[in-house]
Amino acid sequence: MSSQIDHLLTENRRFAPSPEFAANAVATADLYAQAHADREAFWAEQARALHWHTPFTEVLDWSNPPFAQWFADGELNVAYNCLDRHVEAGAGDRVALLWEGEPGDERRITYAELTDEVRRVANVLTDLGVEQGDRVAIYLPMIPEAIAAMLAVARLGAIHSVIFGGFSADSLRTRIDDAGAKLVITSDGGYRKGRVSPLKPAVDQALADRGNGPQGTVEHVLVVRRTENEVGWTEGRDIWWHDTVPQASADHVAQPFPAENPLFILYTSGTTGKPKGILHTSGGYLTQATFTNRVAHDLHPETDVFWCTADIGWITGHTYVTYGPLANGATQVLYEGTPDTPHPGRWWELVEKYGVTILYTAPTAIRSFMKLGREIPQRFDLSSIRLLGSVGEPINPEAWMWYRNIIGAGTAPIIDTWWQTETGAMMISALPGVTETKPGSAQVPLPGIGVDVVDESGEHVGNGNGGLLVLTKPWPSMLRGLWGDPERFVETYWEKFQDKGYYFAGDGARLDDDGDVWFLGRVDDVMNVSGHRLSTTEIESALVGNEAVAEAAVVGASDETTGQAVVAFVIIKQSYLDAHSPEGLAGTLRQWVGEQIGPIARPRDVYIVGELPKTRSGKIMRRLLRDVAEGREVGDTTTLADTAVMSVISAQVK
Ligand code: ATP
Ligand code: MG
């Protein structure tokens, strides 16, 4: 079967960088030339922006692919790079975290204060027996202690596994067991949607309710007091953070560890199947996190107020909340709660209050703000914003335009950044001040990154064609494996294009006439209608382009005549729901898609639903919708943000 994906939607809008922006931009076009001239020398130069206790002499060892080593004979301490070195350089008084709790409590934490806190936590962890290579599970809300915990683990050369605070006891247990964690760091709870959301009970349950399984590796549970709800207590195992950390010494000398010392395990969100324990190491990861955060976010650490809205339980929170911004010495906003608590303008209130200059968020958030209407952000002063970023899913051109016009005053450049838990840091993105941007396209590989779109046999498809996205060259922040499963690592990512040595990303993409990359959806989700391979992203973008539609998800369901048929699930804006019948809306939308992209893409069914199934990081889980569209029992829903949503959708479809 051909891997060509028929491309049907066109987009001609272009936005050149303003001369003022370009004049002050961190990135220059010269970076591409430098990387092109000598890729390894280029990455070595970026790595030297970090502090190395022992400088490296080798850059890349690719003698045993796909197992890469970067900067292998160098030694560094990741936490020292994020903290102590800024204090030693005189920036100790700079604010690292502008933290705001959901109830409105605030803390401003300087680099000097955060460094002290992390040293104390490191001393406590050492007392609890944590050493290099040990695994520590972190199950915390978005509070400063979460970042301090990650950095303290890193400081000791141990390995953190951050588990999203919304996951159940069950997911927690599988992840704790898979990693063999020695310590769990949690809190009594966190604030979500105006209420206390307890966390400790899930830890207690994960550790207690072990059936006939192994007794488990966890020796202690370190508990932050955040919400002051009653918690169960296991004497000898459980320890309060406030009983130990403030009392601990703030003297702690960061030891050097090899560049390839593991830094963290992070389980993917499970959009396409069972979560995988992605393993990242230290020197290469920190190099690419720091570099991309600086050039793609155009970060000026002395003057910018950066805000990446991702939870630390997601890779975006690791790379662009904890590691990138802190290694760059930036000031950033950290917010504990949900965007609509206590009012739907909360995010915009925070932008105004803290003078956020760079905002990095996900298309799902942007679409939900669109649904609520522009009046809400327009009540706030967003004039501090000068750059916008998007990550996590393709951003539909309509959402891109709304983001630029309503949040970015029609002037802020938007970077649409493509990357994965596996890639560790951004891989494809415009460079602000350099690239002319296009709504809906992620555009170009970052300097030093090798990307191609190929057919099933690994051949370049050429401009104007669709195919499979591959990464053609090893990169510093690449995953080093799947925890405990080297075979699945090779099988999942490397076997498909073994001859070429390409990494298979699992995403469909297209090159336009300029050679820019457009993402078309997961390869697993591509539909085949009467022999035409159709992109979920394109049809969803067409639907979102209709003024009645707030959100859309499209899947291919088996069909006797066409092989597969397009089935759409759409959320309609309230004002349109009130004024039109569901049948009328469905008919209008079928016709609309036919006009926008052609009869072949016209959905067989349009279901009007109230919600879509999403992962914790806001991605649509199309495989579950396919189950509904094909009348099957709905598959594994454990990584959904709201597990009840599927029964509601199934009922609405009937
Ligand atoms: P799993 O691998 O378990 O199914 P996941 O792929 O959703 O989970 P992540 O690593 O968080 O977990 O997501 C990476 C994926 O997100 C990419 O492979 C791609 O499909 C999508 N993605 C991320 N950023 C973009 C973007 N800017 N444009 C298009 N797609 C994106
Ligand atoms: Mg994935």
XYZ file of C-alpha atoms and ligand atoms in Angstrom:
686
model
C 0.000 0.000 0.000
C 1.285 3.441 -0.827
C 2.087 5.752 2.054
C 1.261 8.836 0.036
C -1.312 10.877 1.856
C -3.598 12.812 -0.434
C -3.381 16.444 0.398
C -6.473 18.475 -0.153
C -6.532 21.577 1.987
C -4.743 24.765 0.922
C -3.419 27.575 3.043
C -1.823 30.646 1.535
C -1.423 33.049 4.437
C 2.179 34.023 5.270
C 3.650 36.168 8.048
C 7.149 37.578 7.731
C 8.973 38.542 10.947
C 8.841 42.249 11.704
C 12.165 44.096 11.354
C 11.999 45.126 15.040
C 11.562 41.530 16.163
C 14.309 40.284 13.866
C 16.727 42.949 15.112
C 16.561 41.671 18.703
C 16.066 37.972 17.994
C 18.304 35.376 19.624
C 18.233 33.201 16.500
C 19.972 34.126 13.281
C 19.833 32.452 9.886
C 23.526 31.766 10.328
C 22.717 28.914 12.754
C 21.534 26.773 9.845
C 24.775 27.368 7.977
C 26.869 26.529 11.019
C 24.981 23.311 11.676
C 25.145 22.401 8.021
C 28.888 22.946 7.826
C 29.641 20.596 10.738
C 26.742 19.135 12.675
C 28.765 17.633 15.484
C 30.865 20.765 15.963
C 27.620 22.720 16.087
C 26.180 20.560 18.875
C 29.502 20.569 20.714
C 29.363 24.357 20.725
C 25.819 24.313 22.140
C 26.887 21.806 24.785
C 29.732 24.090 25.853
C 27.158 26.668 26.899
C 26.643 24.365 29.903
C 29.069 23.932 32.780
C 31.109 20.740 32.508
C 33.052 19.538 35.543
C 35.037 17.445 33.090
C 34.966 18.743 29.520
C 34.082 16.177 26.859
C 36.429 15.334 24.020
C 34.054 13.084 22.039
C 30.839 14.481 20.612
C 28.792 11.598 19.203
C 29.387 7.877 19.395
C 27.059 6.200 16.883
C 29.101 3.034 16.519
C 26.300 0.862 17.875
C 23.068 2.269 16.441
C 20.381 2.871 17.578
C 22.167 3.239 20.926
C 23.746 6.685 20.806
C 26.156 8.318 23.217
C 26.658 12.056 23.273
C 29.556 13.851 24.971
C 30.248 10.499 26.669
C 33.579 11.257 28.332
C 32.341 14.564 29.771
C 30.952 14.967 33.275
C 28.418 17.452 34.557
C 25.766 17.969 37.175
C 22.367 18.846 35.719
C 21.075 20.598 38.856
C 24.266 22.634 39.212
C 23.667 23.863 35.668
C 20.093 24.873 36.501
C 20.857 26.530 39.843
C 24.266 27.049 41.488
C 26.004 28.367 38.422
C 23.524 31.245 38.075
C 24.002 32.142 41.731
C 27.792 31.984 41.312
C 27.471 34.224 38.254
C 25.706 36.888 40.345
C 22.099 36.180 39.323
C 21.046 34.771 42.709
C 18.487 37.546 43.225
C 16.773 36.946 39.900
C 13.330 35.390 40.292
C 13.246 31.811 39.036
C 9.616 30.996 39.801
C 6.607 33.273 39.904
C 4.312 30.722 41.417
C 0.565 31.101 41.797
C -1.647 28.557 43.513
C -5.151 27.994 42.270
C -6.728 29.680 45.334
C -4.595 32.763 44.583
C -1.714 32.291 47.043
C 1.652 33.287 45.569
C 5.361 32.701 46.037
C 8.282 34.389 44.308
C 11.376 32.229 44.496
C 14.792 33.521 43.477
C 17.598 31.434 42.052
C 19.460 31.698 45.386
C 16.396 30.466 47.289
C 15.672 27.629 44.898
C 19.312 26.544 45.024
C 19.181 26.411 48.826
C 15.933 24.476 48.789
C 17.256 21.905 46.319
C 20.433 21.448 48.368
C 18.301 20.774 51.444
C 16.120 18.297 49.618
C 19.231 16.593 48.251
C 20.519 16.179 51.804
C 17.194 14.700 52.917
C 17.142 12.287 49.987
C 20.697 11.222 50.783
C 19.610 10.501 54.381
C 16.818 8.373 52.945
C 19.400 6.337 51.055
C 18.924 7.752 47.546
C 22.051 7.306 45.445
C 23.153 7.565 41.837
C 20.967 5.402 39.596
C 18.119 4.937 42.111
C 14.618 5.671 40.844
C 12.393 8.204 42.587
C 8.721 8.557 41.680
C 7.318 12.097 41.883
C 3.543 12.499 42.179
C 2.891 16.148 42.939
C 0.718 19.068 41.860
C 2.232 22.103 40.114
C 3.898 23.555 43.185
C 7.509 24.744 43.541
C 8.348 21.603 45.545
C 7.715 19.547 42.399
C 10.546 21.333 40.603
C 12.758 21.222 43.680
C 12.161 17.465 43.927
C 13.082 16.840 40.288
C 16.265 18.894 40.616
C 17.260 17.276 43.923
C 16.979 13.832 42.347
C 19.012 15.014 39.361
C 21.594 16.567 41.675
C 22.286 13.146 43.205
C 22.592 11.439 39.835
C 19.409 9.502 40.593
C 16.539 9.035 38.109
C 13.127 10.635 38.456
C 9.883 9.304 37.107
C 7.258 12.027 37.299
C 3.730 10.678 37.284
C 0.940 13.075 36.406
C -1.008 14.113 39.509
C -4.306 13.121 37.927
C -3.384 9.487 37.348
C -5.095 6.789 39.375
C -3.591 4.500 41.996
C -3.473 1.812 39.351
C -1.424 3.800 36.837
C 0.771 4.930 39.688
C 1.421 1.370 40.793
C 2.356 0.114 37.310
C 4.778 2.998 36.859
C 6.316 2.632 40.331
C 6.778 -1.093 39.792
C 8.064 -0.813 36.240
C 10.781 1.596 37.372
C 11.431 -0.138 40.708
C 11.217 3.171 42.588
C 12.855 3.389 46.012
C 11.153 6.591 47.101
C 7.881 8.330 46.272
C 7.556 12.099 46.682
C 3.957 13.267 46.923
C 1.705 15.726 48.749
C -1.480 15.559 50.756
C -3.191 17.070 47.719
C -3.391 19.954 45.306
C -6.053 22.459 44.278
C -8.034 21.716 41.133
C -11.279 23.324 39.983
C -11.693 25.109 43.283
C -11.435 21.992 45.398
C -8.833 19.943 47.196
C -7.811 17.049 45.035
C -6.132 14.499 47.341
C -2.978 12.705 46.138
C -1.635 10.757 49.096
C -4.542 8.245 49.172
C -3.627 7.096 45.653
C -0.024 6.522 46.767
C -1.194 4.598 49.835
C -3.453 2.466 47.670
C -0.777 1.885 45.030
C 1.637 0.700 47.692
C -0.831 -1.315 49.762
C -3.106 -2.994 47.329
C -0.526 -5.200 45.656
C -2.580 -8.363 45.139
C -0.249 -11.306 44.746
C 2.400 -9.166 43.080
C 5.850 -8.308 44.380
C 6.117 -6.546 47.711
C 7.523 -3.544 45.971
C 10.691 -1.546 46.162
C 9.452 1.623 47.856
C 11.129 2.299 51.209
C 9.809 5.771 51.992
C 7.164 8.280 51.011
C 8.100 11.948 51.387
C 4.965 14.076 51.741
C 4.615 17.799 51.065
C 1.840 19.530 52.984
C -0.140 21.626 50.533
C -3.882 21.308 51.166
C -3.952 20.219 54.826
C -6.555 17.527 54.236
C -6.448 14.486 56.507
C -4.067 11.825 55.249
C -3.408 8.239 56.228
C 0.044 7.639 57.683
C 2.315 4.615 57.679
C 4.812 5.002 60.522
C 8.389 4.310 59.525
C 7.576 4.697 55.838
C 6.025 8.154 55.569
C 7.916 11.370 56.250
C 6.684 14.956 56.134
C 8.652 17.287 53.882
C 8.135 20.151 56.384
C 9.605 18.034 59.206
C 12.799 17.328 57.301
C 13.579 19.743 54.464
C 13.636 23.092 56.362
C 15.815 21.505 59.073
C 18.314 20.029 56.619
C 21.571 21.762 55.818
C 21.729 23.986 52.741
C 25.333 22.926 52.203
C 25.557 20.410 49.458
C 28.240 20.154 46.833
C 26.974 18.958 43.461
C 29.025 16.011 42.264
C 29.829 15.465 38.596
C 28.182 12.550 36.749
C 28.891 11.162 33.290
C 26.998 12.803 30.429
C 25.166 9.546 29.772
C 24.023 9.144 33.375
C 20.245 8.557 33.218
C 18.237 11.636 34.204
C 14.630 10.501 33.991
C 12.080 7.979 32.851
C 8.814 9.373 31.536
C 5.866 7.292 30.402
C 4.247 8.499 27.151
C 0.673 9.573 27.200
C -0.691 6.415 25.610
C -2.559 7.944 22.680
C -1.784 4.946 20.530
C -1.307 2.108 23.003
C 0.316 0.990 26.254
C 2.517 3.766 27.705
C 6.248 3.321 27.162
C 8.909 4.231 29.741
C 11.061 6.631 27.762
C 14.600 6.975 29.109
C 16.581 10.202 28.852
C 20.134 10.925 29.964
C 21.929 14.069 31.091
C 24.381 15.974 28.874
C 22.731 15.670 25.468
C 19.262 16.184 26.873
C 20.200 19.334 28.750
C 22.105 20.679 25.746
C 19.139 20.461 23.394
C 16.593 21.550 26.033
C 18.626 24.680 26.746
C 19.444 25.490 23.136
C 15.904 25.088 21.773
C 14.357 27.018 24.664
C 16.733 29.897 23.899
C 16.520 30.074 20.115
C 12.982 28.867 19.395
C 11.366 30.735 22.295
C 13.642 33.714 21.639
C 14.418 33.705 25.343
C 16.159 36.737 26.840
C 16.615 35.531 30.442
C 17.229 38.996 31.939
C 14.033 40.548 30.631
C 11.522 37.885 29.623
C 8.756 36.348 31.701
C 8.302 32.891 30.253
C 5.203 30.769 30.745
C 4.913 27.208 29.547
C 1.505 25.991 30.716
C 2.337 22.264 30.587
C 2.124 20.084 33.662
C 5.447 18.639 34.823
C 3.894 15.185 34.363
C 4.295 15.680 30.627
C 7.539 15.920 28.621
C 6.821 19.567 27.805
C 6.834 20.285 31.529
C 10.169 18.502 31.954
C 11.924 20.283 29.114
C 10.279 23.716 29.057
C 9.290 24.200 32.697
C 12.038 22.527 34.677
C 15.183 22.050 32.625
C 15.300 24.513 29.713
C 14.212 27.725 31.466
C 16.218 27.055 34.635
C 19.374 26.067 32.756
C 18.957 29.343 30.856
C 18.479 31.330 34.070
C 15.021 32.550 33.031
C 12.112 33.880 35.099
C 8.955 31.861 34.644
C 5.364 31.608 35.761
C 4.191 28.379 37.375
C 0.462 27.949 37.953
C -1.093 25.188 39.983
C -4.664 25.062 38.794
C -7.070 24.795 35.915
C -7.509 27.584 33.320
C -11.139 28.248 34.267
C -10.904 28.505 38.050
C -12.296 30.613 39.606
C -13.231 32.297 36.307
C -12.664 31.530 32.618
C -10.172 34.401 32.241
C -7.712 33.065 34.815
C -4.833 32.495 32.397
C -5.200 35.986 30.916
C -5.364 37.481 34.379
C -2.018 35.764 35.110
C -0.513 37.043 31.852
C -1.498 40.585 32.833
C -0.444 40.238 36.473
C 3.022 38.837 35.789
C 3.669 40.558 32.461
C 4.184 37.290 30.586
C 6.191 37.890 27.401
C 6.403 34.339 25.989
C 3.468 31.932 26.178
C 3.829 28.268 25.227
C 0.697 26.108 25.245
C -1.258 23.404 23.398
C -3.827 23.636 20.572
C -6.452 21.971 22.769
C -6.250 24.917 25.183
C -6.419 27.433 22.353
C -9.508 25.758 20.877
C -11.226 25.704 24.249
C -10.609 29.458 24.623
C -11.970 30.002 21.118
C -15.109 28.162 22.143
C -15.596 30.535 25.085
C -15.162 33.585 22.886
C -12.680 36.430 22.450
C -14.494 38.684 24.953
C -12.817 36.830 27.813
C -9.143 37.407 26.890
C -10.030 40.884 25.636
C -10.934 41.912 29.183
C -7.238 41.712 30.123
C -4.099 43.579 29.123
C -2.106 41.061 27.105
C 0.230 43.642 25.574
C 3.315 42.152 27.284
C 3.109 39.073 25.032
C 5.653 39.122 22.225
C 5.930 35.449 21.236
C 3.508 32.522 21.173
C 4.235 28.824 20.949
C 2.163 25.721 20.300
C 2.915 22.060 21.002
C 1.254 18.678 21.270
C -0.956 18.368 18.209
C -1.213 19.967 14.811
C -2.649 23.440 15.276
C -5.479 24.054 12.815
C -5.014 27.222 10.760
C -8.174 28.766 12.284
C -6.876 28.217 15.806
C -3.469 29.580 14.745
C -5.064 32.770 13.410
C -7.176 33.203 16.523
C -4.093 32.731 18.720
C -2.135 35.303 16.748
C -4.933 37.876 16.499
C -6.618 37.615 19.876
C -3.751 36.627 22.175
C -0.841 37.995 20.146
C -2.458 41.323 19.090
C -2.027 40.310 15.458
C 1.740 40.790 15.712
C 3.319 38.122 17.937
C 5.097 35.430 15.929
C 3.840 31.887 16.516
C 6.124 28.895 16.639
C 4.420 25.563 16.029
C 6.846 23.107 17.585
C 6.842 19.413 16.741
C 8.542 16.928 19.023
C 7.790 13.889 21.175
C 8.512 12.450 24.590
C 11.048 10.353 22.710
C 12.840 13.298 21.108
C 13.255 15.039 24.473
C 13.206 18.532 22.992
C 11.870 20.399 19.970
C 12.860 19.059 16.557
C 10.799 21.038 14.064
C 9.951 24.699 14.575
C 10.184 28.066 12.943
C 12.936 30.308 14.306
C 11.316 33.563 15.430
C 12.823 36.560 13.719
C 14.128 34.362 10.922
C 11.340 32.208 9.492
C 8.298 33.494 7.607
C 5.475 31.620 9.333
C 2.488 29.768 7.847
C -0.674 28.986 9.834
C -0.907 25.227 10.342
C 2.615 24.224 9.358
C 5.344 23.229 11.830
C 7.728 24.187 9.029
C 11.447 23.462 9.293
C 13.856 21.245 11.239
C 15.816 23.150 13.862
C 19.497 23.696 13.101
C 21.421 20.457 13.659
C 18.327 18.231 13.232
C 17.823 15.867 10.296
C 14.210 15.415 9.181
C 12.656 13.887 6.074
C 9.290 12.773 4.747
C 9.599 9.395 3.045
C 7.545 6.629 1.461
C 7.273 3.049 2.764
C 10.668 2.176 1.336
C 12.362 5.144 2.975
C 12.683 7.256 -0.178
C 12.238 11.021 0.036
C 8.745 11.882 -1.282
C 9.664 15.265 -2.740
C 7.971 18.613 -2.298
C 4.201 18.620 -2.708
C 3.842 15.052 -1.389
C 2.813 13.301 1.803
C 4.367 10.320 3.583
C 5.973 9.318 6.858
C 8.043 11.592 9.040
C 11.509 10.278 9.898
C 14.512 11.649 11.737
C 17.576 10.974 9.676
C 20.364 11.792 12.125
C 20.913 11.072 15.824
C 20.248 14.156 17.998
C 21.554 15.046 21.468
C 18.272 14.737 23.420
C 17.142 11.510 21.749
C 15.719 8.795 23.958
C 18.348 6.273 24.944
C 15.854 3.431 25.212
C 12.662 2.157 26.809
C 13.114 1.333 30.469
C 13.722 -2.388 30.767
C 12.721 -3.146 27.177
C 15.531 -2.724 24.611
C 13.717 -4.917 22.066
C 10.561 -2.847 22.033
C 12.800 0.232 21.592
C 14.355 -1.164 18.435
C 11.074 -2.554 17.120
C 8.985 0.563 17.680
C 11.295 3.189 16.281
C 14.148 1.708 14.267
C 13.151 -1.518 12.547
C 10.951 0.049 9.885
C 13.795 1.961 8.239
C 16.667 -0.155 9.466
C 18.572 0.002 6.168
C 18.604 3.773 6.220
C 19.174 4.101 9.947
C 16.141 6.394 10.255
C 14.030 6.917 13.350
C 10.349 6.334 12.571
C 8.244 8.920 14.402
C 4.797 7.414 13.716
C 3.399 10.675 12.311
C 2.152 11.353 8.788
C 3.464 14.535 7.197
C 3.616 16.404 3.929
C 6.192 18.676 2.350
C 4.773 21.748 0.647
C 6.270 23.410 -2.388
C 8.781 25.254 -0.202
C 9.784 22.022 1.534
C 8.010 23.013 4.782
C 6.555 20.218 6.927
C 2.795 19.905 7.585
C 1.616 17.274 10.049
C -1.294 15.172 8.874
C -1.984 13.039 11.961
C -0.766 9.752 13.400
C 0.088 7.111 10.850
C -2.223 4.763 12.771
C -5.067 7.217 12.238
C -4.660 7.868 8.500
C -7.865 6.880 6.666
C -8.108 4.996 3.426
C -11.264 5.930 1.538
C -11.689 4.271 -1.867
C -7.928 4.055 -2.186
C -7.299 7.663 -1.139
C -5.256 8.139 1.996
C -6.801 11.023 3.886
C -5.423 13.033 6.756
C -7.372 13.343 10.007
C -5.778 16.736 10.593
C -6.944 18.213 7.307
C -10.563 17.201 7.730
C -10.559 18.334 11.361
C -9.087 21.675 10.277
C -11.823 22.082 7.688
C -14.481 21.363 10.316
C -12.939 23.778 12.839
C -12.892 26.324 10.019
C -16.709 26.346 10.095
C -18.000 29.025 12.453
C -20.389 26.619 14.207
C -17.657 24.190 15.250
C -15.580 24.432 18.415
C -13.696 21.148 18.135
C -13.616 18.138 15.876
C -12.128 14.659 15.751
C -12.178 12.497 12.665
C -11.628 8.743 12.321
C -11.837 6.143 9.583
C -14.460 3.453 10.223
C -14.664 0.302 8.136
C -17.170 0.634 5.318
C -18.416 -2.020 2.895
C -18.234 0.126 -0.207
C -15.297 2.467 0.360
C -13.036 0.355 2.589
C -13.089 3.065 5.198
C -15.450 5.970 5.651
C -14.819 9.300 7.316
C -16.666 9.643 10.607
C -16.576 12.985 12.409
C -17.290 13.809 16.041
C -17.870 17.519 16.540
C -18.478 19.880 19.396
C -20.780 22.713 18.354
C -20.610 26.193 19.866
C -23.512 26.788 22.232
C -25.085 29.633 20.223
C -25.358 27.386 17.155
C -26.726 24.470 19.149
C -29.502 26.704 20.421
C -30.452 27.922 16.968
C -30.197 24.769 14.816
C -31.278 21.155 14.862
C -28.558 18.490 15.211
C -29.620 16.914 11.888
C -29.428 20.277 10.154
C -25.956 20.972 11.566
C -24.674 17.516 10.603
C -25.928 17.970 7.042
C -24.406 21.442 6.776
C -21.038 20.180 8.004
C -20.957 17.224 5.618
C -21.540 19.603 2.766
C -19.037 22.126 4.136
C -16.222 19.555 4.213
C -17.132 18.518 0.680
C -16.808 22.133 -0.479
C -13.645 22.875 1.496
C -11.620 19.853 0.506
C -13.545 17.740 -1.960
C -16.271 15.087 -2.078
C -13.915 12.246 -1.160
C -13.371 13.793 2.288
C -17.064 14.331 3.033
C -17.873 12.516 6.289
C -20.289 9.610 6.073
C -21.461 10.430 9.592
C -21.216 13.574 11.661
C -21.929 12.990 15.335
C -22.586 15.985 17.524
C -21.115 15.359 20.955
C -20.498 17.359 24.100
C -16.915 16.211 24.748
C -14.041 14.426 23.058
C -11.875 11.769 24.701
C -8.525 13.338 25.593
C -5.364 12.271 27.331
C -4.098 14.169 30.347
C -1.981 16.278 28.044
C -5.041 17.236 26.008
C -4.663 15.004 22.964
C -7.619 13.424 21.267
C -7.623 9.618 21.556
C -8.959 8.706 18.141
C -8.605 4.961 18.661
C -11.458 5.105 21.187
C -13.669 7.018 18.754
C -12.897 4.420 16.102
C -14.180 1.780 18.525
C -17.434 3.736 18.830
C -17.716 4.378 15.083
C -17.273 0.687 14.353
C -19.660 -0.365 17.118
C -17.002 -2.186 19.156
C -16.512 -2.204 22.861
C -14.362 0.795 23.824
C -10.684 -0.099 24.520
C -8.317 0.907 27.330
C -9.340 4.286 28.757
C -7.010 4.491 31.752
C -4.929 7.384 30.435
C -7.958 9.533 29.617
C -8.334 12.801 31.488
C -11.954 11.910 32.155
C -12.761 8.234 31.891
C -16.529 8.812 32.004
C -16.489 10.726 28.743
C -16.591 7.618 26.546
C -19.880 6.337 27.908
C -21.414 9.773 27.334
C -20.182 9.781 23.733
C -21.346 6.219 23.090
C -24.802 7.195 24.348
C -24.877 10.342 22.188
C -23.938 8.381 19.097
C -26.784 5.914 19.581
P 1.922 7.577 22.751
O 3.252 7.624 22.054
O 1.935 6.780 23.987
O 0.800 7.243 21.812
P 1.853 10.455 22.538
O 2.511 10.237 21.219
O 0.570 11.214 22.549
O 1.617 9.063 23.274
P 3.753 12.526 23.232
O 5.150 12.101 23.163
O 3.382 13.494 24.290
O 2.864 11.239 23.491
O 3.294 13.191 21.886
C 4.068 13.274 20.724
C 3.144 13.341 19.531
O 2.339 14.529 19.586
C 3.825 13.440 18.188
O 4.232 12.171 17.730
C 2.740 14.074 17.321
O 1.807 13.120 16.895
C 2.064 15.021 18.276
N 2.610 16.395 18.155
C 3.354 17.048 19.064
N 3.615 18.303 18.658
C 3.035 18.456 17.448
C 2.956 19.533 16.505
N 3.492 20.721 16.741
N 2.290 19.297 15.337
C 1.733 18.103 15.102
N 1.758 17.062 15.954
C 2.400 17.229 17.124
Mg 3.999 8.949 20.674
